[in-house]
Tab-separated table of C-alpha atoms and ligand atoms in Angstrom:
chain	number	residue	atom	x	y	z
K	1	UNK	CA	-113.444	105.018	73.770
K	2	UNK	CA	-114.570	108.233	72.759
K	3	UNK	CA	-112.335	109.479	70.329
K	4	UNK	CA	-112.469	112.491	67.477
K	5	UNK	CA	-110.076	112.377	64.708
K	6	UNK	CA	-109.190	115.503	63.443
K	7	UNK	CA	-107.002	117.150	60.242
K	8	UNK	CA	-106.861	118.625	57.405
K	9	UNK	CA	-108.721	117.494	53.965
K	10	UNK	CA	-106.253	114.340	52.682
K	11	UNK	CA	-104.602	113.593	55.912
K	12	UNK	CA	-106.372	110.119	56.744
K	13	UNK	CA	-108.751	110.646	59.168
K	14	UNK	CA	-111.342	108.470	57.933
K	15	UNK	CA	-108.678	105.829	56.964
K	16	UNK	CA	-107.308	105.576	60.875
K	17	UNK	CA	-111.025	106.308	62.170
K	18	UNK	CA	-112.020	102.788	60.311
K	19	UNK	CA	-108.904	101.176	61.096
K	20	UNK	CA	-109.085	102.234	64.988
K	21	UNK	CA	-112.420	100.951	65.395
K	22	UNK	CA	-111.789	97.735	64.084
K	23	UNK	CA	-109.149	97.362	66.445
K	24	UNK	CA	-111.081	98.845	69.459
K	25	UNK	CA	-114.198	97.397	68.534
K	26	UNK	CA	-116.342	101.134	69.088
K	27	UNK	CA	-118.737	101.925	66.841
K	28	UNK	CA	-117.077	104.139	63.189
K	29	UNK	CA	-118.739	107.315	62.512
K	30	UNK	CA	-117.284	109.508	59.447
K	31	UNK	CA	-119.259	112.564	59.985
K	32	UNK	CA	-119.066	113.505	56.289
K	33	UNK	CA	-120.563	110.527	55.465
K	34	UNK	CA	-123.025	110.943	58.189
K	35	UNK	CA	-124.337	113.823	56.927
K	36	UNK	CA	-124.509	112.733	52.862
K	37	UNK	CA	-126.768	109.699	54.426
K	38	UNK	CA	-128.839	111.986	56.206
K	39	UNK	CA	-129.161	114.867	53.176
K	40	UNK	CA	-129.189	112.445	50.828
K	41	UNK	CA	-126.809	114.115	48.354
K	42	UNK	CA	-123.122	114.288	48.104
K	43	UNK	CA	-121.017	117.370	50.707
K	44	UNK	CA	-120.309	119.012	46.471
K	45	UNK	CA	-124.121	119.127	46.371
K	46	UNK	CA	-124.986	120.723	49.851
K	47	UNK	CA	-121.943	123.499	49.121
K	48	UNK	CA	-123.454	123.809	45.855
K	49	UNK	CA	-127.087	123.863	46.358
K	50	UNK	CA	-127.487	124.859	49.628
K	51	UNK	CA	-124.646	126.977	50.739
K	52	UNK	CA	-121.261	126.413	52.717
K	53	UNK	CA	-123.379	127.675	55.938
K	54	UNK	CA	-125.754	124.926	55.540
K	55	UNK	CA	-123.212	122.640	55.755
K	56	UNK	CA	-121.535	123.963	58.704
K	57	UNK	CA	-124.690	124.670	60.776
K	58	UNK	CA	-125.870	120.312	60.003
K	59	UNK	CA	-121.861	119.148	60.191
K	60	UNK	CA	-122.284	120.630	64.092
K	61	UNK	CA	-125.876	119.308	64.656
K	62	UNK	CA	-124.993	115.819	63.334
K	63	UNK	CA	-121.716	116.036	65.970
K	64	UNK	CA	-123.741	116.755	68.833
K	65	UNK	CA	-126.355	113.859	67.793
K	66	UNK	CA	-123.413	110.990	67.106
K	67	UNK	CA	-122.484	112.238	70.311
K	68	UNK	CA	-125.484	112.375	72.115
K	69	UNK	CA	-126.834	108.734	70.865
K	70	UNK	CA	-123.346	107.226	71.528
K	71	UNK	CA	-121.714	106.020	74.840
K	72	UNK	CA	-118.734	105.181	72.447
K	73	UNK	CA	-117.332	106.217	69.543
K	74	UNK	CA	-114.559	106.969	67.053
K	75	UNK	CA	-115.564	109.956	64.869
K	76	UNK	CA	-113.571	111.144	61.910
K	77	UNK	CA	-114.804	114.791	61.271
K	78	UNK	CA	-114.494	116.638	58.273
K	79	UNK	CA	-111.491	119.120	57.506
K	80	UNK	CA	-113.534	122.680	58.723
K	81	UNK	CA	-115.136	120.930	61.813
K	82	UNK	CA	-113.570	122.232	64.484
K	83	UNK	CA	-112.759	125.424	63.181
K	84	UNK	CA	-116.654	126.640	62.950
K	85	UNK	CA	-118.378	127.353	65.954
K	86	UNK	CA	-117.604	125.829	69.576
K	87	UNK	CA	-117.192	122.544	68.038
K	88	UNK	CA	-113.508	122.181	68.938
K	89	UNK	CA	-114.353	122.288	72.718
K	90	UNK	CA	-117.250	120.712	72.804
K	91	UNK	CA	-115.124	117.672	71.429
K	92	UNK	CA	-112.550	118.900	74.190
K	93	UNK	CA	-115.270	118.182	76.923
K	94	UNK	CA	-117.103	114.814	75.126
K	95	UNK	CA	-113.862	113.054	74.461
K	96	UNK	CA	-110.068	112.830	73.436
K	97	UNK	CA	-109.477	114.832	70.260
K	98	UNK	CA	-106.409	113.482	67.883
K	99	UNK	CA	-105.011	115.945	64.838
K	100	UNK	CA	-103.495	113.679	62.361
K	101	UNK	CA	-100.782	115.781	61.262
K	102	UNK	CA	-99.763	114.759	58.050
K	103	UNK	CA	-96.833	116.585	55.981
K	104	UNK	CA	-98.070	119.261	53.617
K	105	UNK	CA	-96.589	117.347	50.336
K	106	UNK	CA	-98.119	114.052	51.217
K	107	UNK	CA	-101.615	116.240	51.250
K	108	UNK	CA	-100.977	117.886	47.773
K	109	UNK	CA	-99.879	114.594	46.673
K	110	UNK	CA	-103.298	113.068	47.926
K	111	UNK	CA	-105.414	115.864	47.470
K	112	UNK	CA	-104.350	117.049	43.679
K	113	UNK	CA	-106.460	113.445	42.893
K	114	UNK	CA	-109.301	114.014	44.591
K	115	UNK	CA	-109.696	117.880	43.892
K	116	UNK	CA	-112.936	117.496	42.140
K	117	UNK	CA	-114.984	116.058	44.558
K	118	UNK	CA	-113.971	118.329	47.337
K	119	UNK	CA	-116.113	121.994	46.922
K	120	UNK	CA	-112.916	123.561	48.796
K	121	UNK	CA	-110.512	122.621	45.974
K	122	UNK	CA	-112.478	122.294	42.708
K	123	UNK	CA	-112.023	125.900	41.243
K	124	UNK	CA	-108.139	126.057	42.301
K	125	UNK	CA	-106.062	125.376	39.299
K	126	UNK	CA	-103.377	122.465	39.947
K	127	UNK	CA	-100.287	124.681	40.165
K	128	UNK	CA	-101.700	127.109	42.687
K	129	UNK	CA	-103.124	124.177	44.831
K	130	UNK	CA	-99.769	123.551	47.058
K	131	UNK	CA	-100.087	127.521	48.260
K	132	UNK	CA	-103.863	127.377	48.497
K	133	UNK	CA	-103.328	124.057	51.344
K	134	UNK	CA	-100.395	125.547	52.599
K	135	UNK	CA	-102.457	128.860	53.972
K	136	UNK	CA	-105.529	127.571	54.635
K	137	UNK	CA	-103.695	124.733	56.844
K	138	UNK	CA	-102.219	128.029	58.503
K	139	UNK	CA	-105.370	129.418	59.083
K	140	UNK	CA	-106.456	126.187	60.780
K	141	UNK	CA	-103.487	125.113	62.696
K	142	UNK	CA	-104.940	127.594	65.057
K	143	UNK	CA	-107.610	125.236	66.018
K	144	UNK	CA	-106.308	121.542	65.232
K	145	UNK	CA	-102.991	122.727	67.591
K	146	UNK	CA	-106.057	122.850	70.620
K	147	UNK	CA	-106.085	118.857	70.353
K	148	UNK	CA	-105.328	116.686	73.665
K	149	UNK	CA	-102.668	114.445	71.028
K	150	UNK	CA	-100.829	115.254	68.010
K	151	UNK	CA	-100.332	112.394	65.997
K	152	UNK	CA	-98.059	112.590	62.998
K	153	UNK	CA	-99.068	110.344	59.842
K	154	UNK	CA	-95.142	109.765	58.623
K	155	UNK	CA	-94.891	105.579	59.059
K	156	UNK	CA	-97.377	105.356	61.204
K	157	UNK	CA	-98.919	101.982	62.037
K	158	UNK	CA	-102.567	100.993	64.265
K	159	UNK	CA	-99.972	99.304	66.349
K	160	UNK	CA	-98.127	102.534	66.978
K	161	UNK	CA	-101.154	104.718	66.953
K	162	UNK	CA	-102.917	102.300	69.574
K	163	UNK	CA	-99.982	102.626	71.673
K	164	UNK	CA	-100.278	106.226	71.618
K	165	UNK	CA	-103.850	106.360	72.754
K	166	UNK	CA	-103.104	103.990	75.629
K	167	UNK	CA	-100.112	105.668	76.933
K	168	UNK	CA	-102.004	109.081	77.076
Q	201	S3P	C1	-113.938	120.320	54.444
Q	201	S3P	C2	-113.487	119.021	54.465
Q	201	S3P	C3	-114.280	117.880	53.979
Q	201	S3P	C4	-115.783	118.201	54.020
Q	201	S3P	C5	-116.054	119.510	53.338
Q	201	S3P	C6	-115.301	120.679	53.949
Q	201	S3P	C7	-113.076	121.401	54.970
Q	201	S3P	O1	-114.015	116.736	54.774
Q	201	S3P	O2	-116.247	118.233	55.340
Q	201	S3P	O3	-115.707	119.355	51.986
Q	201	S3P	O4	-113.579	122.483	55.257
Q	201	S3P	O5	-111.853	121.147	55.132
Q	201	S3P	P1	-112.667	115.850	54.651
Q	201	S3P	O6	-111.609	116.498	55.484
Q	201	S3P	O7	-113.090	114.527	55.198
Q	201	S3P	O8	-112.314	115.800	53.211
């Protein structure tokens, strides 16, 4: 399979990415984590040190490589991925993209405990973060709405989500 997971920050792609390709058996590839192996410091460190470009110019060049080096694959991107350059239909052409649609209070929930370690989130104060995910998700929807399957997160199970993949 050749499958891109895609969503916002907090809405379990990496957690369905690792449980798919157990089930599947295709090689796991969580493109954040990817690109902190390859950099050798933490996605806080590359915004922080190197600039929010930096990251979005290696984020597309590591894509293309998994990619590239990988007849199969289940890649969980990172939040912004296919909203910077043609990455959304170059994941169109190489394979089936997925949005994980998860409900906006189950990522506030999830995201107001992990604020710190995300660059994005850090410097927004807790009460302002439900309106700060709420437009940005806007702003996205845009390009996570050009996914072959919509998959929403609500009691979802990898028997359920398998049987999506199949049927499509
Ligand atoms: C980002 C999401 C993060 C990471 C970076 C930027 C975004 O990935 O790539 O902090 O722009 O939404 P996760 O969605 O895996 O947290």
């Amino acid at each position: 399979m050749r499958l891109f997971l895609i969503g916002f920050m907090g809405s379990g792609k990496s957690h369905w990415g690792r449980l798919l390709a157990q089930q599947i058996g295709d090689p796991f590839f969580d493109l954040d984590h990817v690109i902190v192996e390859s950099e050798q410091k933490t996605v806080a460190r590359i915004f922080a040190e190197l600039g929010e470009e930096y990251f979005r110019i290696k984020e597309k060049e590591t894509l293309e490589r998994l990619v590239e080096e990988n007849p199969a694959f289940i890649i969980s991107c990172g939040g912004g991925t296919p909203c910077f350059f043609n990455n959304i239909s170059f994941m169109k052409r190489y394979g089936t993209v997925v949005w994980l649609n998860t409900d906006l209070n189950v990522l506030v929930q999830r995201l107001l405990k992990e604020k710190d370690t995300r660059p994005l989130l850090r410097d927004i104060p807790e009460e302002e973060m439900k309106s700060f995910i709420m437009k940005k998700l806007l702003g996205r929807k845009q390009y996570y709405q050009q996914a072959h399957l919509i998959v929403n997160e609500d009691a979802l199970t990898v028997d359920t989500f398998m049987k999506i993949l199949t049927d499509a």
